[in-house]
Amino acid sequence: MYKCKFLDFNPLANVDNGDCQTLEYLGCLDTLYQEYNPLYTVNNFEDCINLNIYGCTSPYSQGGLYNPDATVDDGSCVLIGCSDPTYAEYYNQGFIPNQLDPVFNEIFCQTQAVIGCTNQNATNYEASAMLMLNVYLKSIRMLNSIILIMLLPEPATPSYFHIMG
């Protein structure tokens, strides 16, 4: 069996028949640039145009740290909000806080999250539910007096949170 030794390589072939394409893919191979792509085989510096700009990429950041020109998040954002997933605000504030202070939770966590079925046509509809987690109950067990609940995505459906209100 014949084989190629380059990009159109055939792992089942055992003889090089000479018809392999030896294509070179020119592009930016410099990780400092936005145009970087590891699939290129030959560096063409002319394709490296826009340097990465490191900074805070979240418009929700506090203290004026947000940089709208930043292309790579460097972890400098200060995200203050509800960090307790048992509250609805955790899901609908648009970000996950990175400043975990109980005082912030006292301020920003106001509404206890009610997770349940929000489909009015379903037999397990929960009128007070605000969050629907598209999962099914796999198991419940105890470990050191703590109740462990395992939820798995519903078969053949994507997992998601549906936030009401």
XYZ file of C-alpha atoms in Angstrom:
165
model
C 0.000 0.000 0.000
C 1.321 3.455 -0.892
C 1.497 6.330 1.532
C 2.149 10.039 1.688
C 4.515 11.646 4.130
C 2.867 15.063 4.477
C -0.568 16.604 5.129
C -2.418 14.045 3.004
C -0.718 11.230 4.905
C -2.436 7.836 4.799
C -1.600 5.782 7.917
C -2.536 2.544 6.096
C -0.053 3.108 3.254
C 3.447 1.586 3.394
C 5.077 2.911 0.164
C 5.440 6.551 -0.931
C 4.059 6.741 -4.479
C 5.276 10.302 -5.051
C 1.878 11.924 -5.533
C 1.715 13.515 -2.106
C 1.094 17.214 -1.998
C 3.872 19.031 -0.224
C 1.875 22.163 0.373
C 3.210 24.886 2.564
C 0.674 26.914 4.473
C 1.950 30.444 4.999
C 0.581 32.474 7.867
C 1.272 33.968 11.252
C 2.979 31.545 13.624
C 3.708 34.177 16.287
C 1.509 33.691 19.383
C 1.807 37.394 20.224
C -0.524 38.248 17.330
C -4.280 37.820 16.902
C -3.740 36.199 13.487
C -1.733 33.312 15.008
C -2.831 29.888 13.811
C -0.907 26.705 14.728
C -2.088 25.016 11.507
C 0.247 27.141 9.384
C 3.486 25.376 8.416
C 5.582 28.377 7.374
C 5.729 31.667 9.229
C 4.904 34.698 7.108
C 5.507 37.697 9.357
C 3.544 39.932 6.967
C 0.415 38.060 8.086
C 1.098 38.986 11.734
C -0.701 42.336 11.869
C -2.518 42.907 15.162
C -0.663 42.392 18.418
C -2.697 40.836 21.217
C -3.742 43.422 23.773
C -3.881 42.003 27.281
C -6.318 43.423 29.787
C -9.761 43.127 31.333
C -12.295 42.070 28.687
C -15.439 42.220 30.853
C -17.578 45.361 30.671
C -18.983 44.347 34.090
C -15.620 44.945 35.798
C -15.481 47.445 38.652
C -12.994 50.263 39.121
C -12.621 51.286 35.485
C -10.496 48.235 34.674
C -12.449 47.250 31.543
C -10.408 47.763 28.391
C -12.606 47.652 25.264
C -9.454 47.275 23.145
C -8.248 44.177 25.023
C -8.259 40.990 22.961
C -6.938 38.597 25.636
C -8.304 38.568 29.197
C -5.402 38.730 31.637
C -7.476 38.114 34.787
C -7.329 41.725 35.972
C -11.116 42.244 35.994
C -12.779 42.840 39.356
C -16.209 41.229 39.130
C -18.387 41.945 42.159
C -21.841 40.460 42.514
C -23.787 37.502 43.841
C -21.455 34.494 44.044
C -23.972 32.130 45.685
C -25.597 29.740 43.176
C -28.603 29.280 45.466
C -29.746 32.795 44.491
C -31.326 33.870 41.199
C -28.972 36.847 40.829
C -26.033 34.452 40.441
C -27.536 33.277 37.135
C -28.904 36.510 35.687
C -26.153 39.067 36.426
C -24.271 38.190 33.215
C -20.981 37.077 34.795
C -19.526 34.931 37.562
C -17.964 37.093 40.300
C -14.285 36.618 41.091
C -14.406 38.598 44.340
C -15.841 36.113 46.836
C -16.728 38.146 49.897
C -19.762 37.317 52.091
C -20.529 41.054 52.333
C -21.067 41.204 48.565
C -23.500 38.285 48.783
C -25.466 40.110 51.482
C -25.783 43.068 49.129
C -26.255 41.398 45.739
C -27.976 38.065 46.543
C -31.633 38.930 47.165
C -33.910 36.321 45.591
C -33.652 32.657 46.507
C -33.422 30.637 43.288
C -36.284 28.224 42.682
C -35.158 25.580 40.221
C -37.840 23.546 38.550
C -39.879 22.929 35.459
C -41.067 26.168 33.835
C -43.098 24.480 31.089
C -46.768 25.056 31.956
C -47.815 22.026 29.888
C -45.609 19.580 31.788
C -46.918 17.367 34.564
C -44.120 18.512 36.889
C -44.672 22.252 36.242
C -43.532 24.418 39.148
C -45.278 27.812 39.117
C -42.701 29.431 41.392
C -39.692 28.191 39.389
C -37.363 30.824 37.980
C -34.560 28.574 36.772
C -35.042 25.474 34.706
C -32.087 23.153 34.628
C -32.501 20.732 31.741
C -31.397 17.657 33.700
C -32.776 14.501 35.244
C -32.149 13.052 38.676
C -29.531 10.292 38.533
C -29.088 9.514 42.224
C -29.379 10.776 45.778
C -27.116 9.490 48.539
C -25.674 10.497 51.893
C -21.990 11.116 52.596
C -20.956 12.214 56.098
C -24.450 13.585 56.805
C -24.426 15.559 53.541
C -27.029 14.833 50.896
C -25.398 14.368 47.485
C -27.650 14.798 44.462
C -26.368 13.780 41.034
C -28.043 15.478 38.095
C -27.248 14.566 34.494
C -28.257 16.238 31.226
C -31.463 14.858 29.798
C -30.632 12.242 27.165
C -30.335 13.641 23.618
C -30.718 17.263 24.753
C -28.183 19.999 25.418
C -27.666 21.154 28.992
C -28.697 24.693 29.801
C -30.137 27.008 32.387
C -33.337 28.766 31.422
C -33.582 31.965 33.426
C -37.012 33.379 34.051
C -37.688 37.009 34.848
